[in-house]
mmCIF file of C-alpha atoms in Angstrom:
data_model
loop_
_atom_site.group_PDB
_atom_site.id
_atom_site.type_symbol
_atom_site.label_atom_id
_atom_site.label_comp_id
_atom_site.label_asym_id
_atom_site.label_seq_id
_atom_site.Cartn_x
_atom_site.Cartn_y
_atom_site.Cartn_z
ATOM 1 C CA UNK A 420 0.098 -19.584 34.135
ATOM 2 C CA UNK A 421 -2.407 -16.720 32.403
ATOM 3 C CA UNK A 422 -2.432 -16.017 28.925
ATOM 4 C CA UNK A 423 -4.594 -12.393 28.060
ATOM 5 C CA UNK A 424 -5.793 -13.226 24.424
ATOM 6 C CA UNK A 425 -8.622 -13.135 22.144
ATOM 7 C CA UNK A 426 -9.474 -16.749 21.030
ATOM 8 C CA UNK A 427 -9.888 -15.987 17.413
ATOM 9 C CA UNK A 428 -6.897 -13.738 16.678
ATOM 10 C CA UNK A 429 -4.067 -15.276 14.731
ATOM 11 C CA UNK A 430 -1.239 -14.921 17.273
ATOM 12 C CA UNK A 431 -3.256 -16.519 20.037
ATOM 13 C CA UNK A 432 -3.954 -19.059 17.760
ATOM 14 C CA UNK A 433 -0.165 -19.716 17.471
ATOM 15 C CA UNK A 434 0.424 -19.988 21.238
ATOM 16 C CA UNK A 435 -2.832 -21.845 21.471
ATOM 17 C CA UNK A 436 -1.426 -24.745 19.266
ATOM 18 C CA UNK A 437 1.800 -24.607 20.804
ATOM 19 C CA UNK A 438 0.105 -24.993 24.068
ATOM 20 C CA UNK A 439 -1.729 -28.101 22.906
ATOM 21 C CA UNK A 440 1.471 -29.690 21.041
ATOM 22 C CA UNK A 441 3.345 -29.648 24.581
ATOM 23 C CA UNK A 442 -0.001 -30.870 25.993
ATOM 24 C CA UNK A 443 -0.037 -28.179 28.712
ATOM 25 C CA UNK A 444 -3.429 -26.754 27.492
ATOM 26 C CA UNK A 445 -4.623 -27.310 31.017
ATOM 27 C CA UNK A 446 -1.816 -25.350 32.934
ATOM 28 C CA UNK A 447 -3.447 -22.180 31.544
ATOM 29 C CA UNK A 448 -6.523 -19.913 32.476
ATOM 30 C CA UNK A 449 -7.014 -17.802 29.620
ATOM 31 C CA UNK A 450 -8.475 -14.191 30.139
ATOM 32 C CA UNK A 451 -10.460 -12.729 27.545
ATOM 33 C CA UNK A 452 -8.746 -9.035 26.348
ATOM 34 C CA UNK A 453 -11.842 -7.258 24.441
ATOM 35 C CA UNK A 454 -9.725 -5.894 21.256
ATOM 36 C CA UNK A 455 -12.462 -5.427 18.962
ATOM 37 C CA UNK A 456 -13.410 -2.803 21.659
ATOM 38 C CA UNK A 457 -9.808 -1.600 22.113
ATOM 39 C CA UNK A 458 -9.167 -3.058 25.441
ATOM 40 C CA UNK A 459 -5.634 -4.070 24.050
ATOM 41 C CA UNK A 460 -4.578 -0.128 23.863
ATOM 42 C CA UNK A 461 -5.714 0.625 27.560
ATOM 43 C CA UNK A 462 -2.830 1.731 29.971
ATOM 44 C CA UNK A 463 -3.695 -1.277 31.984
ATOM 45 C CA UNK A 464 -2.900 -3.314 29.147
ATOM 46 C CA UNK A 465 0.177 -1.790 28.110
ATOM 47 C CA UNK A 466 1.950 -2.469 31.279
ATOM 48 C CA UNK A 467 1.401 -6.197 30.398
ATOM 49 C CA UNK A 468 3.038 -5.356 26.486
ATOM 50 C CA UNK A 469 3.665 -2.027 25.728
ATOM 51 C CA UNK A 470 2.886 -3.463 22.044
ATOM 52 C CA UNK A 471 -0.658 -3.388 22.721
ATOM 53 C CA UNK A 472 -0.668 -6.941 21.339
ATOM 54 C CA UNK A 473 -2.060 -9.771 22.754
ATOM 55 C CA UNK A 474 -1.301 -13.018 23.539
ATOM 56 C CA UNK A 475 0.707 -11.854 26.712
ATOM 57 C CA UNK A 476 1.453 -15.119 28.698
ATOM 58 C CA UNK A 477 2.104 -14.058 32.808
ATOM 59 C CA UNK A 478 4.230 -16.314 35.043
ATOM 60 C CA UNK A 479 3.374 -17.325 38.264
ATOM 61 C CA UNK A 480 5.590 -14.707 39.767
ATOM 62 C CA UNK A 481 4.127 -11.976 37.996
ATOM 63 C CA UNK A 482 6.514 -11.596 34.933
ATOM 64 C CA UNK A 483 4.812 -10.592 31.661
ATOM 65 C CA UNK A 484 6.477 -12.313 28.417
ATOM 66 C CA UNK A 485 4.730 -11.107 24.759
ATOM 67 C CA UNK A 486 5.968 -12.025 21.837
ATOM 68 C CA UNK A 487 5.157 -15.803 20.040
ATOM 69 C CA UNK A 488 8.676 -16.858 19.363
ATOM 70 C CA UNK A 489 9.614 -15.426 23.226
ATOM 71 C CA UNK A 490 6.364 -17.328 24.723
ATOM 72 C CA UNK A 491 7.522 -20.765 22.354
ATOM 73 C CA UNK A 492 10.908 -20.192 23.884
ATOM 74 C CA UNK A 493 9.933 -20.386 27.517
ATOM 75 C CA UNK A 494 7.293 -22.725 26.845
ATOM 76 C CA UNK A 495 9.626 -25.193 24.903
ATOM 77 C CA UNK A 496 12.210 -25.107 27.457
ATOM 78 C CA UNK A 497 10.058 -25.397 30.696
ATOM 79 C CA UNK A 498 8.032 -28.635 29.548
ATOM 80 C CA UNK A 499 8.385 -32.059 27.851
ATOM 81 C CA UNK A 500 7.678 -33.466 24.905
ATOM 82 C CA UNK A 501 7.740 -32.335 20.919
ATOM 83 C CA UNK A 502 10.554 -29.910 20.192
ATOM 84 C CA UNK A 503 9.053 -26.569 18.892
ATOM 85 C CA UNK A 504 12.328 -24.461 19.029
ATOM 86 C CA UNK A 505 15.112 -27.162 17.798
ATOM 87 C CA UNK A 506 17.392 -29.362 19.426
ATOM 88 C CA UNK A 507 20.944 -28.828 17.623
ATOM 89 C CA UNK A 508 22.161 -25.315 17.022
ATOM 90 C CA UNK A 509 21.683 -25.616 13.039
ATOM 91 C CA UNK A 510 18.281 -26.757 13.695
ATOM 92 C CA UNK A 511 17.334 -24.045 15.667
ATOM 93 C CA UNK A 512 18.578 -21.697 13.280
ATOM 94 C CA UNK A 513 16.747 -22.698 10.504
ATOM 95 C CA UNK A 514 13.293 -22.782 12.690
ATOM 96 C CA UNK A 515 14.151 -19.001 14.022
ATOM 97 C CA UNK A 516 14.870 -18.176 10.154
ATOM 98 C CA UNK A 517 11.731 -19.570 9.218
ATOM 99 C CA UNK A 518 9.591 -18.362 11.710
ATOM 100 C CA UNK A 519 11.041 -14.624 11.069
ATOM 101 C CA UNK A 520 10.287 -15.514 7.090
ATOM 102 C CA UNK A 521 6.480 -16.687 8.002
ATOM 103 C CA UNK A 522 5.696 -14.156 9.908
ATOM 104 C CA UNK A 523 7.520 -11.289 7.846
ATOM 105 C CA UNK A 524 6.386 -12.988 4.320
ATOM 106 C CA UNK A 525 2.905 -14.374 5.263
ATOM 107 C CA UNK A 526 1.323 -13.220 8.923
ATOM 108 C CA UNK A 527 2.323 -10.078 9.604
ATOM 109 C CA UNK A 528 1.779 -8.887 5.737
ATOM 110 C CA UNK A 529 -1.848 -10.282 5.800
ATOM 111 C CA UNK A 530 -2.274 -8.181 9.009
ATOM 112 C CA UNK A 531 -0.907 -5.377 7.644
ATOM 113 C CA UNK A 532 -3.102 -5.331 4.585
ATOM 114 C CA UNK A 533 -6.319 -5.888 7.457
ATOM 115 C CA UNK A 534 -5.163 -3.006 8.884
ATOM 116 C CA UNK A 535 -4.214 -0.503 6.487
ATOM 117 C CA UNK A 536 -5.999 -1.662 3.417
ATOM 118 C CA UNK A 537 -9.704 -2.980 4.566
ATOM 119 C CA UNK A 538 -12.105 -1.744 7.204
ATOM 120 C CA UNK A 539 -9.660 -3.659 9.944
ATOM 121 C CA UNK A 540 -10.883 -3.312 13.417
ATOM 122 C CA UNK A 541 -13.310 -0.039 12.331
ATOM 123 C CA UNK A 542 -12.470 3.626 12.205
ATOM 124 C CA UNK A 543 -12.195 3.869 15.860
ATOM 125 C CA UNK A 544 -9.179 1.485 16.257
ATOM 126 C CA UNK A 545 -7.757 2.168 12.823
ATOM 127 C CA UNK A 546 -6.876 5.587 13.331
ATOM 128 C CA UNK A 547 -3.693 5.652 11.170
ATOM 129 C CA UNK A 548 -4.358 3.578 7.981
ATOM 130 C CA UNK A 549 -1.723 4.212 5.310
ATOM 131 C CA UNK A 550 -4.175 2.171 2.190
ATOM 132 C CA UNK A 551 -0.267 1.911 -0.431
ATOM 133 C CA UNK A 552 1.151 -0.132 2.359
ATOM 134 C CA UNK A 553 -1.518 -2.399 2.878
ATOM 135 C CA UNK A 554 -1.624 -2.645 -0.391
ATOM 136 C CA UNK A 555 2.035 -3.606 -0.938
ATOM 137 C CA UNK A 556 1.480 -6.128 1.935
ATOM 138 C CA UNK A 557 -1.505 -7.889 0.359
ATOM 139 C CA UNK A 558 1.382 -8.149 -2.621
ATOM 140 C CA UNK A 559 3.660 -9.789 -0.288
ATOM 141 C CA UNK A 560 1.439 -12.612 1.262
ATOM 142 C CA UNK A 561 0.608 -13.630 -1.928
ATOM 143 C CA UNK A 562 4.235 -14.041 -2.653
ATOM 144 C CA UNK A 563 5.120 -15.095 0.372
ATOM 145 C CA UNK A 564 2.748 -18.134 -0.261
ATOM 146 C CA UNK A 565 4.640 -18.903 -3.373
ATOM 147 C CA UNK A 566 7.829 -19.092 -1.137
ATOM 148 C CA UNK A 567 6.173 -21.598 1.008
ATOM 149 C CA UNK A 568 5.034 -23.572 -1.521
ATOM 150 C CA UNK A 569 8.646 -23.211 -3.059
ATOM 151 C CA UNK A 570 10.203 -24.648 0.436
ATOM 152 C CA UNK A 571 7.500 -27.304 0.957
ATOM 153 C CA UNK A 572 8.171 -28.939 -2.455
ATOM 154 C CA UNK A 573 11.471 -29.993 -0.944
ATOM 155 C CA UNK A 574 10.910 -30.068 2.819
ATOM 156 C CA UNK A 575 8.302 -32.073 4.580
ATOM 157 C CA UNK A 576 7.616 -29.215 7.025
ATOM 158 C CA UNK A 577 8.628 -25.867 7.161
ATOM 159 C CA UNK A 578 12.518 -25.995 8.828
ATOM 160 C CA UNK A 579 13.165 -28.683 7.240
ATOM 161 C CA UNK A 580 12.090 -32.799 8.506
ATOM 162 C CA UNK A 581 10.654 -31.923 11.517
ATOM 163 C CA UNK A 582 7.407 -29.803 12.849
ATOM 164 C CA UNK A 583 8.260 -26.815 15.093
ATOM 165 C CA UNK A 584 6.984 -23.121 15.603
ATOM 166 C CA UNK A 585 7.781 -22.304 11.892
ATOM 167 C CA UNK A 586 5.044 -24.304 10.602
ATOM 168 C CA UNK A 587 2.691 -22.526 13.572
ATOM 169 C CA UNK A 588 2.984 -19.409 12.614
ATOM 170 C CA UNK A 589 2.600 -20.675 8.673
ATOM 171 C CA UNK A 590 -0.411 -22.116 9.319
ATOM 172 C CA UNK A 591 -1.883 -19.238 11.753
ATOM 173 C CA UNK A 592 -0.989 -17.172 8.664
ATOM 174 C CA UNK A 593 -2.819 -19.032 5.913
ATOM 175 C CA UNK A 594 -5.986 -18.996 8.394
ATOM 176 C CA UNK A 595 -5.776 -15.356 8.834
ATOM 177 C CA UNK A 596 -5.396 -14.448 5.366
ATOM 178 C CA UNK A 597 -8.212 -16.753 4.602
ATOM 179 C CA UNK A 598 -10.036 -14.891 7.340
ATOM 180 C CA UNK A 599 -9.385 -11.669 5.317
ATOM 181 C CA UNK A 600 -10.094 -12.761 1.527
ATOM 182 C CA UNK A 601 -6.066 -13.695 0.825
ATOM 183 C CA UNK A 602 -6.939 -17.024 -0.594
ATOM 184 C CA UNK A 603 -4.152 -19.710 -1.630
ATOM 185 C CA UNK A 604 -4.029 -20.026 -5.327
ATOM 186 C CA UNK A 605 -4.782 -23.545 -6.580
ATOM 187 C CA UNK A 606 -1.449 -24.289 -8.533
ATOM 188 C CA UNK A 607 0.489 -23.845 -4.768
ATOM 189 C CA UNK A 608 0.088 -27.691 -4.168
ATOM 190 C CA UNK A 609 2.826 -28.094 -2.022
ATOM 191 C CA UNK A 610 1.255 -25.530 0.259
ATOM 192 C CA UNK A 611 -2.436 -26.842 -0.204
ATOM 193 C CA UNK A 612 -1.159 -30.387 1.030
ATOM 194 C CA UNK A 613 0.938 -29.515 4.041
ATOM 195 C CA UNK A 614 -1.826 -27.221 5.174
ATOM 196 C CA UNK A 615 -4.325 -30.046 5.099
ATOM 197 C CA UNK A 616 -1.466 -32.279 6.621
ATOM 198 C CA UNK A 617 -1.156 -29.874 9.245
ATOM 199 C CA UNK A 618 -4.875 -29.129 10.040
ATOM 200 C CA UNK A 619 -5.300 -32.837 10.866
ATOM 201 C CA UNK A 620 -2.675 -32.568 13.888
ATOM 202 C CA UNK A 621 -4.633 -33.142 17.199
ATOM 203 C CA UNK A 622 -3.055 -29.850 18.549
ATOM 204 C CA UNK A 623 -4.793 -28.316 15.532
ATOM 205 C CA UNK A 624 -7.912 -30.467 14.481
ATOM 206 C CA UNK A 625 -8.744 -30.691 18.548
ATOM 207 C CA UNK A 626 -9.065 -26.633 18.900
ATOM 208 C CA UNK B 522 32.262 -20.333 7.790
ATOM 209 C CA UNK B 523 31.233 -17.403 5.893
ATOM 210 C CA UNK B 524 29.572 -13.929 6.321
ATOM 211 C CA UNK B 525 28.220 -12.062 3.428
ATOM 212 C CA UNK B 526 27.651 -8.696 4.485
ATOM 213 C CA UNK B 527 28.789 -4.907 4.260
ATOM 214 C CA UNK B 528 30.137 -3.806 7.079
ATOM 215 C CA UNK B 529 28.770 -0.337 7.329
ATOM 216 C CA UNK B 530 24.925 -1.817 7.777
ATOM 217 C CA UNK B 531 23.138 -1.656 11.342
ATOM 218 C CA UNK B 532 22.497 -5.712 10.550
ATOM 219 C CA UNK B 533 25.954 -6.834 9.757
ATOM 220 C CA UNK B 534 27.324 -4.787 12.665
ATOM 221 C CA UNK B 535 24.957 -6.619 14.690
ATOM 222 C CA UNK B 536 26.725 -10.237 13.945
ATOM 223 C CA UNK B 537 29.870 -8.658 14.081
ATOM 224 C CA UNK B 538 29.503 -7.540 17.508
ATOM 225 C CA UNK B 539 27.852 -10.979 18.423
ATOM 226 C CA UNK B 540 31.240 -12.724 16.742
ATOM 227 C CA UNK B 541 33.311 -10.062 18.775
ATOM 228 C CA UNK B 542 31.407 -11.422 21.679
ATOM 229 C CA UNK B 543 32.057 -14.992 21.536
ATOM 230 C CA UNK B 544 35.640 -14.064 20.183
ATOM 231 C CA UNK B 545 35.448 -16.184 16.962
ATOM 232 C CA UNK B 546 35.442 -13.075 14.744
ATOM 233 C CA UNK B 547 38.687 -14.736 13.056
ATOM 234 C CA UNK B 548 37.131 -18.060 12.165
ATOM 235 C CA UNK B 549 34.749 -16.275 9.639
ATOM 236 C CA UNK B 550 35.486 -15.615 6.016
ATOM 237 C CA UNK B 551 33.910 -12.230 5.096
ATOM 238 C CA UNK B 552 32.898 -11.408 1.496
ATOM 239 C CA UNK B 553 31.613 -8.009 0.650
ATOM 240 C CA UNK B 554 27.899 -7.541 -1.208
ATOM 241 C CA UNK B 555 27.698 -4.444 -2.835
ATOM 242 C CA UNK B 556 24.075 -3.274 -1.621
ATOM 243 C CA UNK B 557 24.844 0.089 -3.004
ATOM 244 C CA UNK B 558 24.776 -0.911 -6.346
ATOM 245 C CA UNK B 559 21.895 -3.572 -5.974
ATOM 246 C CA UNK B 560 23.947 -6.809 -5.737
ATOM 247 C CA UNK B 561 21.807 -8.208 -2.496
ATOM 248 C CA UNK B 562 18.631 -8.135 -5.189
ATOM 249 C CA UNK B 563 20.843 -10.277 -7.807
ATOM 250 C CA UNK B 564 19.309 -14.078 -8.388
ATOM 251 C CA UNK B 565 22.648 -15.260 -7.626
ATOM 252 C CA UNK B 566 22.026 -13.495 -4.139
ATOM 253 C CA UNK B 567 18.437 -14.057 -3.475
ATOM 254 C CA UNK B 568 19.140 -17.781 -3.697
ATOM 255 C CA UNK B 569 21.307 -17.337 -0.325
ATOM 256 C CA UNK B 570 18.269 -15.247 1.382
ATOM 257 C CA UNK B 571 15.165 -14.362 -0.572
ATOM 258 C CA UNK B 572 14.826 -11.667 1.809
ATOM 259 C CA UNK B 573 17.628 -9.706 -0.018
ATOM 260 C CA UNK B 574 18.970 -8.564 3.002
ATOM 261 C CA UNK B 575 23.047 -9.087 4.470
ATOM 262 C CA UNK B 576 24.358 -10.667 6.601
ATOM 263 C CA UNK B 577 23.788 -14.646 5.447
ATOM 264 C CA UNK B 578 25.710 -16.942 7.197
ATOM 265 C CA UNK B 579 26.996 -19.855 5.075
ATOM 266 C CA UNK B 580 28.095 -23.123 6.833
ATOM 267 C CA UNK B 581 30.759 -25.122 5.952
ATOM 268 C CA UNK B 582 28.139 -27.868 4.833
ATOM 269 C CA UNK B 583 26.680 -25.145 2.497
ATOM 270 C CA UNK B 584 23.691 -24.428 4.545
ATOM 271 C CA UNK B 585 22.732 -20.302 4.628
ATOM 272 C CA UNK B 586 21.412 -18.613 7.882
ATOM 273 C CA UNK B 587 19.922 -15.319 7.458
ATOM 274 C CA UNK B 588 18.294 -13.067 10.060
ATOM 275 C CA UNK B 589 20.205 -11.982 13.094
ATOM 276 C CA UNK B 590 18.494 -13.812 15.406
ATOM 277 C CA UNK B 591 18.720 -17.071 13.788
ATOM 278 C CA UNK B 592 22.560 -16.676 13.165
ATOM 279 C CA UNK B 593 22.997 -15.299 16.911
ATOM 280 C CA UNK B 594 21.517 -18.576 17.832
ATOM 281 C CA UNK B 595 23.711 -20.689 15.933
ATOM 282 C CA UNK B 596 26.660 -19.070 17.010
ATOM 283 C CA UNK B 597 25.546 -19.009 20.429
ATOM 284 C CA UNK B 598 24.906 -22.356 20.618
ATOM 285 C CA UNK B 599 27.792 -23.453 18.750
ATOM 286 C CA UNK B 600 30.592 -21.838 20.777
ATOM 287 C CA UNK B 601 31.110 -20.968 24.111
ATOM 288 C CA UNK B 602 31.962 -18.069 25.969
ATOM 289 C CA UNK B 603 29.339 -15.444 27.207
ATOM 290 C CA UNK B 604 25.603 -16.223 26.356
ATOM 291 C CA UNK B 605 24.015 -13.765 24.208
ATOM 292 C CA UNK B 606 20.499 -15.638 24.050
ATOM 293 C CA UNK B 607 20.127 -16.755 27.519
ATOM 294 C CA UNK B 608 20.396 -19.554 29.719
ATOM 295 C CA UNK B 609 17.138 -20.082 31.491
ATOM 296 C CA UNK B 610 13.533 -20.555 30.145
ATOM 297 C CA UNK B 611 12.806 -17.244 31.606
ATOM 298 C CA UNK B 612 15.840 -15.786 30.370
ATOM 299 C CA UNK B 613 15.575 -16.786 26.974
ATOM 300 C CA UNK B 614 12.075 -15.565 27.136
ATOM 301 C CA UNK B 615 12.910 -12.096 28.052
ATOM 302 C CA UNK B 616 16.060 -11.823 25.335
ATOM 303 C CA UNK B 617 13.553 -13.002 22.575
ATOM 304 C CA UNK B 618 11.639 -10.308 23.710
ATOM 305 C CA UNK B 619 13.360 -7.626 23.981
ATOM 306 C CA UNK B 620 15.174 -8.659 20.740
ATOM 307 C CA UNK B 621 11.819 -8.294 19.246
ATOM 308 C CA UNK B 622 11.182 -5.068 20.452
ATOM 309 C CA UNK B 623 14.559 -3.648 19.990
ATOM 310 C CA UNK B 624 14.097 -4.405 15.995
ATOM 311 C CA UNK B 625 10.419 -3.228 15.981
ATOM 312 C CA UNK B 626 10.061 -0.257 18.064
ATOM 313 C CA UNK B 627 13.800 1.293 17.162
ATOM 314 C CA UNK B 628 16.119 -0.435 14.408
ATOM 315 C CA UNK B 629 13.540 -2.001 11.829
ATOM 316 C CA UNK B 630 11.395 1.459 12.193
ATOM 317 C CA UNK B 631 14.475 3.711 11.779
ATOM 318 C CA UNK B 632 15.412 1.739 8.565
ATOM 319 C CA UNK B 633 11.652 2.049 7.265
ATOM 320 C CA UNK B 634 11.859 5.407 7.887
ATOM 321 C CA UNK B 635 15.289 5.477 6.126
ATOM 322 C CA UNK B 636 14.013 3.499 2.808
ATOM 323 C CA UNK B 637 10.730 5.180 2.677
ATOM 324 C CA UNK B 638 10.954 8.942 3.779
ATOM 325 C CA UNK B 639 14.619 9.870 2.759
ATOM 326 C CA UNK B 640 16.840 9.120 -0.520
ATOM 327 C CA UNK B 641 17.645 5.445 1.278
ATOM 328 C CA UNK B 642 19.521 3.671 -1.467
ATOM 329 C CA UNK B 643 19.212 6.319 -4.306
ATOM 330 C CA UNK B 644 16.293 5.810 -6.746
ATOM 331 C CA UNK B 645 17.605 2.969 -8.654
ATOM 332 C CA UNK B 646 16.882 0.904 -5.920
ATOM 333 C CA UNK B 647 13.945 2.716 -3.534
ATOM 334 C CA UNK B 648 11.481 1.925 -6.349
ATOM 335 C CA UNK B 649 8.559 1.961 -3.976
ATOM 336 C CA UNK B 650 8.909 4.502 -1.495
ATOM 337 C CA UNK B 651 5.988 5.137 0.719
ATOM 338 C CA UNK B 652 6.146 8.552 2.613
ATOM 339 C CA UNK B 653 3.577 8.255 5.144
ATOM 340 C CA UNK B 654 4.715 5.393 6.161
ATOM 341 C CA UNK B 655 8.459 6.237 6.212
ATOM 342 C CA UNK B 656 7.388 9.224 8.409
ATOM 343 C CA UNK B 657 5.444 7.065 10.699
ATOM 344 C CA UNK B 658 8.160 4.807 11.158
ATOM 345 C CA UNK B 659 10.210 7.911 12.198
ATOM 346 C CA UNK B 660 8.116 8.663 14.989
ATOM 347 C CA UNK B 661 8.070 4.861 16.203
ATOM 348 C CA UNK B 662 11.840 5.164 16.082
ATOM 349 C CA UNK B 663 11.882 8.208 18.484
ATOM 350 C CA UNK B 664 9.403 6.665 20.859
ATOM 351 C CA UNK B 665 11.403 3.450 20.696
ATOM 352 C CA UNK B 666 14.021 5.444 22.710
ATOM 353 C CA UNK B 667 12.089 6.556 24.810
ATOM 354 C CA UNK B 668 10.761 3.006 25.875
ATOM 355 C CA UNK B 669 13.914 1.719 25.827
ATOM 356 C CA UNK B 670 14.976 4.393 28.250
ATOM 357 C CA UNK B 671 12.585 3.584 30.663
ATOM 358 C CA UNK B 672 13.652 -0.005 30.593
ATOM 359 C CA UNK B 673 16.943 0.940 31.070
ATOM 360 C CA UNK B 674 15.786 2.873 33.939
ATOM 361 C CA UNK B 675 15.618 -0.297 36.226
ATOM 362 C CA UNK B 676 17.755 -2.326 34.925
ATOM 363 C CA UNK B 677 21.737 -2.420 33.423
ATOM 364 C CA UNK B 678 20.620 -4.251 30.302
ATOM 365 C CA UNK B 679 17.649 -4.254 27.804
ATOM 366 C CA UNK B 680 16.825 -8.130 28.861
ATOM 367 C CA UNK B 681 18.148 -7.641 32.728
ATOM 368 C CA UNK B 682 20.603 -7.901 34.383
ATOM 369 C CA UNK B 683 23.269 -9.332 31.624
ATOM 370 C CA UNK B 684 24.238 -8.475 28.327
ATOM 371 C CA UNK B 685 22.562 -10.194 25.380
ATOM 372 C CA UNK B 686 21.702 -9.997 21.883
ATOM 373 C CA UNK B 687 19.072 -7.492 22.627
ATOM 374 C CA UNK B 688 21.688 -5.056 24.042
ATOM 375 C CA UNK B 689 23.391 -5.436 20.569
ATOM 376 C CA UNK B 690 20.121 -4.792 18.444
ATOM 377 C CA UNK B 691 19.269 -1.451 20.453
ATOM 378 C CA UNK B 692 22.874 -0.691 19.944
ATOM 379 C CA UNK B 693 22.840 -1.228 16.407
ATOM 380 C CA UNK B 694 19.718 0.311 16.046
ATOM 381 C CA UNK B 695 20.815 3.774 17.790
ATOM 382 C CA UNK B 696 24.266 3.522 15.710
ATOM 383 C CA UNK B 697 22.002 3.601 12.481
ATOM 384 C CA UNK B 698 19.486 6.398 13.716
ATOM 385 C CA UNK B 699 22.236 8.389 14.115
ATOM 386 C CA UNK B 700 23.543 7.804 10.554
ATOM 387 C CA UNK B 701 19.981 8.873 9.567
ATOM 388 C CA UNK B 702 19.646 11.877 12.082
ATOM 389 C CA UNK B 703 17.439 10.376 14.358
ATOM 390 C CA UNK B 704 19.111 11.289 17.420
ATOM 391 C CA UNK B 705 18.804 10.237 20.950
ATOM 392 C CA UNK B 706 16.820 13.589 22.972
ATOM 393 C CA UNK B 707 19.297 14.715 25.451
ATOM 394 C CA UNK B 708 16.546 14.215 28.483
ATOM 395 C CA UNK B 709 16.826 10.435 27.768
ATOM 396 C CA UNK B 710 19.761 10.014 30.834
ATOM 397 C CA UNK B 711 19.190 6.516 30.923
ATOM 398 C CA UNK B 712 19.568 5.436 27.598
ATOM 399 C CA UNK B 713 22.850 7.839 27.102
ATOM 400 C CA UNK B 714 24.320 6.285 29.641
ATOM 401 C CA UNK B 715 23.753 2.564 28.998
ATOM 402 C CA UNK B 716 25.030 3.284 25.506
ATOM 403 C CA UNK B 717 28.582 5.011 26.239
ATOM 404 C CA UNK B 718 28.820 1.896 28.800
ATOM 405 C CA UNK B 719 28.327 -0.275 25.768
ATOM 406 C CA UNK B 720 30.395 1.577 23.460
ATOM 407 C CA UNK B 721 33.319 0.325 25.732
ATOM 408 C CA UNK B 722 33.059 -2.958 25.388
ATOM 409 C CA UNK B 723 35.961 -4.493 23.600
ATOM 410 C CA UNK B 724 33.723 -6.293 20.899
ATOM 411 C CA UNK B 725 32.366 -2.701 20.042
ATOM 412 C CA UNK B 726 35.497 -0.466 20.552
ATOM 413 C CA UNK B 727 37.747 -3.162 19.271
ATOM 414 C CA UNK B 728 35.660 -3.196 15.667
#
C-alpha cells in the first residue's frame, strides 16, 4: 500500500498515528506530496483525490481512499490489534459522533482559521481568503477545546472508556492549533492531562 | 428509541430514509423540535446535542447519538436487512469517503449557502452571516453536482455497485438544494437519471 501525504500536516499525522497503533507502518510506502508548492492541486493529484487534500491511501489494486475516517475504517477492518473504530454498534456510533465533533469543533476549525485569517500557505495558494470566516473558525476552535475539556472531565478518552480514532483527531487538532498559536487555556486541565497522557503512547512518542 | 428532529430538514430526511431502508421506522418515537423558532439552540436541547442540530437519536438507555453517519452506523449494525455502511473493509472505506464528499461537496455546501447568503432561518436566528462564505458554498454545491454526475457516469450508485448511506446523502443534498433554488443543470444527465431512479425506492416514495 502507498500513502501520499506530507508528514508535517495534521491529517497525515492522524493516519500515521492510526498506522502505528495498528503496528502496520512498515507495510506502507510513503510518497511525499509538495503541498507547500501546490502539488496537491495538480490534475495528476486530483485524480487521486478530487478534494486536493492529503493523505490518500492507494491500495495494491490501485483504488484510492481519501478522508481520514474512510482510511481508518479500511485499516481497522483489514488488520487485527487495537480497535480504532469500535466494536459494538453503540461504541461505533459514539466514536463516529465524536470523530465528527473533533473535526468540526477543533481540527477543521483550526485549519479554517489558518487558511482564511492568517497567511496560510501564502498568496500563491490562498487565492480565496474570507477573513471573517477564518476569525469565526478561530473562536470555534477555542470553544472546541473547552468542549473536549468538559467531555474529558467524565471520560478517560474522547469517545468513552477506550482509545479510538476520535482521540487521534483531537490530538492532531491540538497539535495543529499549537502550530498556529491557538493555545489551550491553562484552566482546561482535563484536556491538558489527557493530552500529556496520549502523547506518551508509543504510536505518538515513537513517531 | 426516540428521534428528535423536524421532518422537513435535510439531515432528518437522511435518517428517515435510512430507517425506511432498514424497515424499522415503526420502532421510533419521533419528537418534533421547533427549529424555525430556535428550539435547537435552547440549553435543554444542547444537552442532547451540543452542535444544536437535528436529528438526535435517543437510545432506550438514555444515550444520545447525533451526526447522521453515527446514527446510521448504529442502526446498520443493530438491525438486519440491507447494508447501508458496507461489509468489506474496502466497501466500508469507499462508502465513508463518498459520504464525506456528499456532505462537503453538496449537502453542507448548500446548507452553508442557505444560512450565510440567503435569509436562512430569519434575522433572529441568523445572527452571524458571512455572505462571501455563503456565495462560495453556492459555487461549491453546484460543482458538487458536477462531480457526482461524473461519478455516476461509471457507477450505478454513489459509492459503487450498491446503494448506501452516501446515496441517501446525495439525494437529501439535492432535495435541499432544490428548496434553495440551486437546481441541477439539465446537462448533468447521469445525476438526473440516478436521482429519478433513487426517488422510486419505497424508502423515499413512501415517505
